[in-house]
Short mmCIF file of C-alpha atoms in Angstrom, two decimals:
data_model
loop_
_atom_site.label_atom_id
_atom_site.label_comp_id
_atom_site.label_asym_id
_atom_site.label_seq_id
_atom_site.Cartn_x
_atom_site.Cartn_y
_atom_site.Cartn_z
CA MET A 1 175.30 56.73 -14.44
CA LYS A 2 171.86 57.70 -15.50
CA ARG A 3 173.66 54.61 -16.75
CA ILE A 4 168.31 42.64 -13.72
CA GLU A 5 165.61 34.13 -13.77
CA VAL A 6 162.81 35.39 -16.18
CA THR A 7 161.92 33.90 -19.56
CA LEU A 8 162.03 36.50 -22.27
CA LEU A 9 158.56 37.00 -23.71
CA LEU A 10 158.34 38.67 -27.05
CA ALA A 11 155.43 38.60 -29.45
CA THR A 12 155.15 40.55 -32.62
CA SER A 13 151.41 40.78 -31.98
CA LEU A 14 152.27 43.26 -29.19
CA ALA A 15 153.78 45.72 -31.62
CA LEU A 16 151.55 48.78 -31.84
CA THR A 17 152.28 51.24 -34.59
CA THR A 18 150.78 54.22 -36.34
CA VAL A 19 152.76 53.83 -39.55
CA ALA A 20 150.49 54.59 -42.45
CA TRP A 21 152.05 52.42 -45.13
CA GLY A 22 151.50 48.68 -45.48
CA ALA A 23 154.99 47.28 -44.91
CA ASP A 24 156.53 47.90 -41.49
CA PRO A 25 160.33 47.81 -41.81
CA ALA A 26 160.76 49.63 -38.50
CA GLY A 27 158.57 47.16 -36.64
CA ASP A 28 160.27 44.18 -38.29
CA PHE A 29 163.67 45.55 -37.34
CA VAL A 30 162.79 46.38 -33.74
CA ASN A 31 161.05 43.07 -33.01
CA GLY A 32 164.00 41.14 -34.45
CA TYR A 33 166.50 43.27 -32.55
CA LEU A 34 164.70 42.81 -29.22
CA LYS A 35 164.75 39.05 -29.59
CA LYS A 36 168.40 38.95 -30.70
CA LYS A 37 169.60 41.22 -27.88
CA GLN A 38 167.33 39.92 -25.05
CA ILE A 39 165.63 43.29 -24.62
CA PRO A 40 162.16 42.95 -23.06
CA GLY A 41 160.63 45.97 -24.76
CA CYS A 42 161.02 49.36 -26.40
CA ALA A 43 158.88 52.33 -27.35
CA VAL A 44 159.67 54.37 -30.47
CA MET A 45 158.54 57.78 -31.74
CA VAL A 46 159.41 59.48 -35.02
CA ARG A 47 158.36 62.99 -36.07
CA GLN A 48 158.95 64.04 -39.65
CA ASN A 49 158.20 67.46 -41.09
CA GLY A 50 156.09 68.43 -38.10
CA LYS A 51 153.98 65.25 -37.87
CA VAL A 52 154.23 62.10 -35.78
CA VAL A 53 154.75 59.35 -38.36
CA LEU A 54 155.53 56.54 -35.93
CA SER A 55 154.44 56.05 -32.32
CA ALA A 56 154.85 52.44 -31.32
CA GLY A 57 155.39 49.91 -28.57
CA TYR A 58 157.23 46.64 -29.08
CA GLY A 59 157.72 43.72 -26.71
CA MET A 60 157.08 43.69 -22.97
CA ALA A 61 156.86 46.49 -20.43
CA ASN A 62 156.61 43.99 -17.57
CA LEU A 63 157.72 40.39 -17.92
CA GLU A 64 156.17 39.14 -14.68
CA HIS A 65 152.70 40.46 -15.52
CA LYS A 66 153.05 39.98 -19.30
CA VAL A 67 152.16 43.59 -20.07
CA GLY A 68 153.09 44.89 -23.52
CA VAL A 69 154.71 48.22 -24.34
CA THR A 70 152.48 50.93 -25.84
CA PRO A 71 153.18 54.59 -26.73
CA GLU A 72 151.82 55.45 -23.26
CA THR A 73 154.26 53.18 -21.41
CA VAL A 74 156.27 55.15 -18.85
CA PHE A 75 160.05 54.69 -18.93
CA GLN A 76 162.86 56.21 -16.91
CA SER A 77 164.82 58.88 -18.74
CA GLY A 78 168.35 58.47 -17.46
CA SER A 79 170.56 61.29 -18.65
CA MET A 80 168.17 62.25 -21.43
CA GLY A 81 166.63 64.26 -18.60
CA LYS A 82 169.59 66.66 -18.63
CA GLN A 83 168.05 68.61 -21.52
CA PHE A 84 165.10 69.50 -19.29
CA THR A 85 167.43 70.66 -16.52
CA ALA A 86 169.26 72.79 -19.07
CA MET A 87 165.98 74.24 -20.33
CA ALA A 88 164.96 75.22 -16.79
CA VAL A 89 168.31 76.93 -16.27
CA MET A 90 168.01 78.81 -19.57
CA MET A 91 164.51 80.00 -18.66
CA LEU A 92 165.92 81.46 -15.43
CA VAL A 93 168.72 83.06 -17.43
CA GLU A 94 166.27 84.74 -19.82
CA GLU A 95 164.32 86.00 -16.80
CA HIS A 96 167.57 87.57 -15.52
CA LYS A 97 167.48 85.52 -12.34
CA LEU A 98 170.73 83.90 -13.32
CA SER A 99 173.58 84.47 -15.77
CA LEU A 100 175.47 81.84 -17.70
CA ASP A 101 178.69 83.47 -16.56
CA ASP A 102 177.72 83.68 -12.90
CA PRO A 103 180.29 81.89 -10.76
CA ILE A 104 178.62 79.12 -8.79
CA SER A 105 180.03 80.75 -5.68
CA LYS A 106 177.59 83.63 -6.21
CA HIS A 107 174.68 81.33 -5.38
CA LEU A 108 176.04 78.34 -3.45
CA THR A 109 178.63 77.88 -0.72
CA VAL A 110 181.53 76.21 -2.49
CA PRO A 111 185.31 76.08 -1.90
CA GLY A 112 187.81 78.54 -3.34
CA SER A 113 188.89 75.98 -5.92
CA TRP A 114 185.47 76.56 -7.55
CA SER A 115 186.02 80.31 -7.93
CA LYS A 116 186.16 80.16 -11.73
CA ILE A 117 183.44 77.55 -12.26
CA THR A 118 180.37 79.14 -13.84
CA VAL A 119 176.85 78.06 -14.70
CA ARG A 120 178.00 77.65 -18.30
CA HIS A 121 180.74 75.25 -17.22
CA LEU A 122 178.24 73.03 -15.40
CA LEU A 123 175.85 72.98 -18.37
CA THR A 124 178.61 72.02 -20.82
CA HIS A 125 180.58 69.48 -18.71
CA THR A 126 183.66 71.71 -18.67
CA SER A 127 183.84 72.46 -14.93
CA GLY A 128 186.45 69.85 -13.99
CA LEU A 129 183.90 67.84 -12.01
CA GLY A 130 183.51 64.13 -12.68
CA ASP A 131 181.08 61.41 -11.69
CA TYR A 132 179.85 59.91 -8.45
CA PRO A 133 182.84 58.62 -6.46
CA GLU A 134 183.59 54.95 -6.00
CA GLY A 135 181.95 53.70 -2.85
CA PHE A 136 179.10 56.23 -3.00
CA SER A 137 176.00 54.37 -1.81
CA LEU A 138 173.00 54.34 -4.12
CA GLN A 139 170.87 52.84 -1.35
CA LYS A 140 171.22 55.72 1.10
CA ASP A 141 169.03 58.82 1.25
CA TYR A 142 170.65 62.24 1.09
CA THR A 143 169.54 65.82 1.49
CA GLU A 144 170.58 68.37 -1.12
CA ASP A 145 173.06 69.71 1.43
CA ASP A 146 174.51 66.20 1.80
CA LEU A 147 174.87 65.88 -1.97
CA LEU A 148 176.51 69.28 -2.33
CA LYS A 149 179.00 68.45 0.45
CA MET A 150 179.89 65.23 -1.38
CA ILE A 151 180.27 67.06 -4.69
CA ILE A 152 182.52 69.85 -3.43
CA ALA A 153 184.72 67.27 -1.67
CA GLN A 154 185.64 65.73 -5.03
CA PRO A 155 188.94 66.85 -6.57
CA LEU A 156 188.66 68.85 -9.78
CA ALA A 157 190.26 67.05 -12.72
CA PHE A 158 191.21 70.26 -14.58
CA ALA A 159 190.75 74.00 -14.56
CA ALA A 160 187.30 75.20 -15.59
CA GLY A 161 187.02 75.47 -19.36
CA ASP A 162 190.24 73.61 -20.12
CA LYS A 163 188.67 70.29 -21.12
CA TRP A 164 185.38 68.50 -21.66
CA ASN A 165 184.50 65.62 -19.32
CA TYR A 166 180.96 64.28 -18.89
CA SER A 167 179.83 65.01 -15.37
CA ASN A 168 176.68 63.85 -13.62
CA LEU A 169 177.76 65.79 -10.54
CA GLY A 170 177.66 69.04 -12.50
CA TYR A 171 173.99 68.50 -13.29
CA VAL A 172 173.15 67.46 -9.73
CA THR A 173 174.63 70.82 -8.74
CA LEU A 174 172.45 72.60 -11.31
CA GLY A 175 169.36 71.10 -9.70
CA ILE A 176 170.46 72.45 -6.33
CA LEU A 177 171.17 75.80 -7.98
CA ILE A 178 167.66 75.91 -9.52
CA ARG A 179 166.11 75.55 -6.05
CA LYS A 180 168.38 78.25 -4.66
CA VAL A 181 167.53 80.74 -7.40
CA SER A 182 163.84 79.94 -7.93
CA GLY A 183 162.85 78.86 -4.43
CA GLU A 184 161.37 75.63 -5.85
CA PHE A 185 162.53 72.03 -6.17
CA TYR A 186 163.78 71.58 -9.72
CA GLY A 187 161.18 68.87 -10.42
CA ASP A 188 158.39 71.28 -9.49
CA VAL A 189 159.91 73.87 -11.82
CA LEU A 190 159.86 71.35 -14.65
CA GLN A 191 156.25 70.43 -13.94
CA ARG A 192 155.00 73.98 -13.69
CA ARG A 193 157.08 75.61 -16.40
CA ILE A 194 157.65 72.83 -18.98
CA PHE A 195 155.65 69.62 -18.63
CA GLY A 196 152.31 71.22 -17.80
CA PRO A 197 152.33 73.99 -20.43
CA LEU A 198 153.48 71.58 -23.17
CA GLY A 199 150.87 68.91 -22.36
CA MET A 200 153.48 66.31 -21.40
CA LYS A 201 150.90 64.53 -19.25
CA TYR A 202 153.02 61.56 -18.15
CA ALA A 203 156.29 63.43 -17.57
CA ARG A 204 157.35 63.80 -13.95
CA ILE A 205 160.07 63.07 -11.40
CA ILE A 206 160.58 59.37 -10.57
CA SER A 207 158.72 58.02 -7.55
CA GLU A 208 158.53 54.36 -6.61
CA ALA A 209 156.03 55.20 -3.85
CA ASP A 210 153.41 56.81 -6.09
CA ILE A 211 150.97 54.81 -8.21
CA ILE A 212 152.15 55.41 -11.79
CA PRO A 213 149.81 54.04 -14.49
CA ASN A 214 151.57 52.27 -17.37
CA ARG A 215 154.94 52.22 -15.59
CA ALA A 216 157.44 49.81 -17.19
CA ALA A 217 159.75 47.58 -15.15
CA GLY A 218 163.50 47.86 -15.69
CA TYR A 219 165.77 44.87 -16.20
CA LYS A 220 169.42 43.92 -16.45
CA LEU A 221 171.28 40.97 -17.92
CA LYS A 222 173.37 38.85 -15.57
CA ASP A 223 175.19 35.86 -17.02
CA GLY A 224 172.80 35.88 -19.96
CA VAL A 225 169.66 35.84 -17.78
CA LEU A 226 167.25 38.77 -17.38
CA ARG A 227 166.81 39.99 -13.81
CA ASN A 228 165.04 42.89 -12.15
CA GLN A 229 166.88 46.16 -11.70
CA GLY A 230 168.54 46.96 -8.40
CA TRP A 231 166.90 49.24 -5.84
CA VAL A 232 168.01 52.87 -5.57
CA SER A 233 167.13 55.25 -2.74
CA PRO A 234 164.30 57.76 -3.36
CA THR A 235 166.69 60.73 -3.10
CA LEU A 236 168.82 59.57 -6.00
CA ASN A 237 165.72 59.29 -8.16
CA THR A 238 165.04 63.01 -7.80
CA THR A 239 168.35 64.55 -8.88
CA ALA A 240 168.74 66.80 -11.90
CA ASP A 241 171.27 64.61 -13.72
CA GLY A 242 168.42 62.50 -15.10
CA ALA A 243 165.63 61.12 -12.93
CA LEU A 244 162.43 61.51 -14.92
CA TYR A 245 159.50 59.41 -16.07
CA LEU A 246 158.70 59.97 -19.75
CA THR A 247 156.73 58.40 -22.60
CA VAL A 248 157.25 58.66 -26.34
CA GLU A 249 154.02 60.67 -26.45
CA ASP A 250 155.57 63.18 -24.05
CA MET A 251 158.66 63.36 -26.22
CA ALA A 252 156.57 64.09 -29.30
CA ARG A 253 155.17 67.16 -27.54
CA TRP A 254 158.64 68.13 -26.36
CA ASP A 255 160.03 67.87 -29.89
CA GLU A 256 157.15 69.92 -31.23
CA ALA A 257 157.96 72.66 -28.72
CA LEU A 258 161.65 72.61 -29.64
CA ALA A 259 160.86 72.85 -33.35
CA ALA A 260 158.55 75.82 -32.70
CA GLU A 261 161.11 77.42 -30.36
CA LYS A 262 158.69 77.62 -27.46
CA LEU A 263 159.83 78.40 -23.90
CA LEU A 264 163.01 80.25 -24.99
CA SER A 265 163.98 83.00 -27.38
CA HIS A 266 165.64 82.15 -30.68
CA GLY A 267 168.93 83.33 -29.22
CA GLY A 268 168.47 81.06 -26.23
CA PHE A 269 168.11 78.04 -28.47
CA GLU A 270 171.16 79.09 -30.47
CA GLN A 271 173.21 79.17 -27.27
CA MET A 272 171.85 75.82 -26.09
CA TRP A 273 172.73 74.10 -29.37
CA ALA A 274 176.18 75.63 -29.90
CA PRO A 275 179.30 73.47 -29.30
CA VAL A 276 181.13 74.66 -26.20
CA LYS A 277 184.32 76.65 -26.72
CA LEU A 278 187.26 75.60 -24.56
CA ASN A 279 189.93 77.89 -23.16
CA ASN A 280 192.38 77.02 -25.94
CA GLY A 281 189.92 78.06 -28.66
CA SER A 282 188.92 74.55 -29.69
CA SER A 283 185.39 73.24 -29.25
CA ALA A 284 183.76 70.11 -27.83
CA PRO A 285 180.63 68.51 -29.33
CA TYR A 286 178.24 69.44 -26.51
CA GLY A 287 175.98 72.36 -25.76
CA PHE A 288 173.56 72.73 -22.83
CA GLY A 289 172.22 69.22 -22.19
CA TRP A 290 172.65 68.17 -25.83
CA GLY A 291 175.36 66.43 -27.82
CA ILE A 292 176.04 68.30 -31.07
CA ARG A 293 177.57 66.32 -33.88
CA LYS A 294 177.37 65.38 -37.53
CA THR A 295 176.52 61.97 -38.91
CA ALA A 296 179.01 60.02 -41.01
CA SER A 297 177.18 61.44 -44.06
CA GLY A 298 177.50 65.02 -42.81
CA HIS A 299 173.99 65.65 -41.45
CA ARG A 300 173.68 67.76 -38.31
CA ILE A 301 172.38 65.89 -35.27
CA LEU A 302 171.34 67.03 -31.79
CA GLU A 303 171.30 64.02 -29.51
CA HIS A 304 171.42 62.61 -26.01
CA GLY A 305 171.16 59.21 -24.42
CA GLY A 306 170.43 57.96 -20.94
CA ALA A 307 170.93 54.87 -18.80
CA TRP A 308 169.59 54.29 -15.28
CA GLN A 309 168.00 51.51 -13.21
CA GLY A 310 167.52 49.01 -16.00
CA PHE A 311 166.40 51.57 -18.61
CA VAL A 312 168.02 53.25 -21.60
CA SER A 313 166.86 56.18 -23.70
CA TYR A 314 167.96 58.14 -26.73
CA ILE A 315 166.79 61.14 -28.75
CA ALA A 316 168.18 62.15 -32.14
CA ARG A 317 167.05 65.41 -33.75
CA TYR A 318 168.13 65.99 -37.35
CA PRO A 319 167.11 69.66 -37.72
CA ASP A 320 168.14 70.03 -41.34
CA ASP A 321 166.14 66.93 -42.29
CA GLY A 322 163.01 67.73 -40.28
CA LEU A 323 163.30 64.38 -38.48
CA THR A 324 163.41 63.30 -34.83
CA ALA A 325 163.66 59.76 -33.46
CA VAL A 326 163.18 58.80 -29.79
CA VAL A 327 163.65 55.35 -28.25
CA PHE A 328 163.11 54.02 -24.73
CA CYS A 329 164.03 50.43 -23.73
CA ASN A 330 163.82 48.58 -20.44
CA ARG A 331 167.09 46.67 -20.30
CA ALA A 332 170.40 48.03 -19.04
CA GLY A 333 173.04 48.10 -21.76
CA ALA A 334 170.57 47.98 -24.66
CA SER A 335 171.51 50.24 -27.57
CA ALA A 336 168.60 52.66 -27.86
CA GLU A 337 170.87 54.84 -29.97
CA HIS A 338 171.37 52.11 -32.59
CA ILE A 339 167.64 51.46 -32.77
CA ALA A 340 166.89 55.17 -33.23
CA LYS A 341 169.49 55.66 -35.93
CA LYS A 342 168.45 52.55 -37.85
CA ILE A 343 164.84 53.71 -37.79
CA ALA A 344 165.86 57.23 -38.87
CA GLY A 345 167.45 55.59 -41.90
CA PHE A 346 164.11 54.08 -42.92
CA TYR A 347 162.73 57.63 -43.33
CA VAL A 348 165.86 59.38 -44.61
CA PRO A 349 168.22 56.73 -46.00
CA ASP A 350 171.25 59.00 -45.73
CA LEU A 351 170.85 58.98 -41.94
CA ALA A 352 171.33 55.20 -41.60
CA PRO A 353 174.35 54.19 -39.49
CA PRO A 354 177.47 53.40 -41.50
CA ASN A 355 178.38 49.80 -42.19
CA HIS A 356 181.58 48.53 -40.60
CA SER A 357 183.98 46.07 -42.22
CA ALA A 358 185.93 43.53 -40.18
CA ALA A 359 189.72 43.41 -40.55
CA LYS A 360 192.06 40.51 -39.85
CA LEU A 361 194.69 41.43 -37.26
CA ASP A 362 197.99 39.80 -36.39
CA PRO A 363 197.30 37.65 -33.28
CA GLU A 364 200.20 39.37 -31.53
CA VAL A 365 198.52 42.76 -31.98
CA LEU A 366 195.28 41.42 -30.52
CA ARG A 367 197.13 39.92 -27.53
CA SER A 368 198.76 43.28 -26.85
CA TYR A 369 195.33 44.72 -26.06
CA ALA A 370 194.33 41.98 -23.60
CA GLY A 371 194.41 42.98 -19.95
CA GLU A 372 192.68 45.18 -17.40
CA TYR A 373 191.61 48.80 -17.88
CA ARG A 374 190.27 51.25 -15.30
CA LEU A 375 187.71 54.03 -15.76
CA GLU A 376 188.76 56.71 -13.27
CA ASP A 377 188.04 55.19 -9.84
CA ARG A 378 184.74 53.66 -10.83
CA LEU A 379 185.04 50.58 -13.01
CA THR A 380 187.58 47.97 -14.13
CA VAL A 381 187.07 45.87 -17.26
CA LYS A 382 189.11 42.91 -18.43
CA LEU A 383 189.66 42.37 -22.15
CA SER A 384 190.49 38.93 -23.50
CA VAL A 385 191.16 37.49 -26.95
CA ALA A 386 188.52 35.17 -28.38
CA ASN A 387 189.42 33.83 -31.82
CA ASP A 388 190.08 36.94 -33.92
CA ARG A 389 188.19 39.37 -31.66
CA LEU A 390 188.30 40.92 -28.22
CA GLU A 391 185.70 40.26 -25.53
CA THR A 392 184.69 41.72 -22.19
CA THR A 393 181.61 41.98 -19.97
CA TRP A 394 179.72 45.29 -19.86
CA LEU A 395 176.64 45.73 -17.65
CA GLY A 396 176.28 41.95 -17.39
CA GLU A 397 176.36 41.45 -21.15
CA LYS A 398 179.14 39.89 -23.17
CA LEU A 399 180.58 42.55 -25.43
CA VAL A 400 182.38 41.39 -28.58
CA MET A 401 184.72 43.87 -30.27
CA VAL A 402 185.44 43.29 -33.94
CA PRO A 403 188.64 44.81 -35.38
CA GLU A 404 188.19 47.39 -38.12
CA SER A 405 191.81 48.52 -38.21
CA GLU A 406 194.89 47.89 -36.12
CA THR A 407 193.68 50.27 -33.40
CA THR A 408 189.92 50.58 -33.91
CA PHE A 409 187.11 48.12 -33.19
CA PHE A 410 183.30 48.06 -33.44
CA GLU A 411 180.41 46.15 -31.92
CA GLU A 412 177.93 44.59 -34.33
CA ASP A 413 174.36 45.90 -34.13
CA SER A 414 175.45 48.80 -31.95
CA GLU A 415 176.73 52.36 -32.16
CA ARG A 416 179.56 51.65 -29.73
CA THR A 417 183.05 51.88 -31.17
CA PHE A 418 186.42 51.35 -29.51
CA ARG A 419 190.02 52.33 -30.01
CA PHE A 420 193.35 51.90 -28.27
CA ALA A 421 196.07 54.45 -27.58
CA ARG A 422 199.80 53.77 -27.43
CA ASP A 423 202.68 55.85 -26.13
CA ASP A 424 205.75 56.81 -28.13
CA ASN A 425 207.33 53.45 -27.34
CA GLY A 426 204.33 51.57 -28.72
CA LYS A 427 203.04 50.48 -25.32
CA VAL A 428 199.23 50.30 -24.99
CA THR A 429 198.17 52.97 -22.49
CA ALA A 430 194.41 53.36 -22.85
CA PHE A 431 191.16 51.82 -24.09
CA ILE A 432 188.62 54.37 -25.36
CA ILE A 433 184.92 53.58 -25.68
CA ALA A 434 182.71 55.92 -27.73
CA VAL A 435 179.02 55.77 -26.72
CA PRO A 436 179.07 58.42 -28.40
CA GLU A 437 180.77 60.40 -25.59
CA GLU A 438 184.25 59.02 -25.13
CA LEU A 439 185.14 57.12 -21.98
CA THR A 440 188.89 56.67 -21.49
CA LEU A 441 190.03 53.69 -19.44
CA ARG A 442 193.70 53.59 -18.45
CA ARG A 443 195.74 50.41 -18.85
CA LEU A 444 196.54 48.76 -15.52
CA PRO A 445 199.97 47.19 -14.94
#
């Protein structure tokens, strides 16, 4: 979730960079990408071997006032904020105020069906909880008690630890749990225990009421036209699933602290960055607020993205390469991940995203994929055939899927990939989007 008629104004003269060498391949790429993809602006930070080697703003932070992006521009975090929630939980664990294996029922009033759900399950998206239900109003204010009542009313999709399923509701619950255990609102815990000590001077909980210097505006594409983001109630901009203001300068200080293993013990970091083990002995590529994967070339990567209110974010840490890339953009649906990975490849070529090759499919195969697909009870998308490709609309933007094999597709200039599943009779049953977490949409009749 922590997933808007204006002329796009982009000027390469607004690009601000600290790159030391003469040529600026990163700046050239980003400025070209913003124009091609109708993204108002982005901020980028790269740390390599302990030093900030790139801290830059490109394009526009606010189209109406013609304000450019700088490294001090404040963006919304979306779900990138989950790593800070996880850090706060781990700090309470190391202070013995909480245990990873505590059942949630030890601290909060929850139904019997939650009896086996632990803190660890919430951190790793293995609790059986899902996302906000269809029909949940984003324009209404809620107390934490209201939110918890909504959460516990949702059916569990599976037994705790059986599967991995990304859950914003699990992290909202963790924020409520932090208050219960610490006696403080989770945002105050972050400010006092993390942001303040690390010198993250812009980092804070979202507030549209407060005067926030350098705050960017968020946008969305609708029918190819940029529009302002939609309004969300103040309550839903204070939940622990990702409701922070951050700058790339803040993220440089955060990355420095992670590299130096500040705030937690070495063992705490090892737990946070270990893939979760499921009940059947297999593992899922997620730790505590971090995706844990390997690149196509085999390099270890710790990553997370975010999307909320017309903003997207992404952090990629390559610990074995001494490199971190962070990107914030102010347009819903923009691929901050692709920008970060392309820029990482300018510093360590082996980290560049792989090139995809288009395949020619039998038109009958393409037509078999056309139709409607449903993501749980939240979203329906309609796929159609356009020439030798598939098309749909995603967050107001036309999404073109290029075939790479009979069942797999890719989007140009993006990290999104797609595949289709068939049953034993060859009937198409599902459409899977990797972003990089997989979203499975079932085929509708």
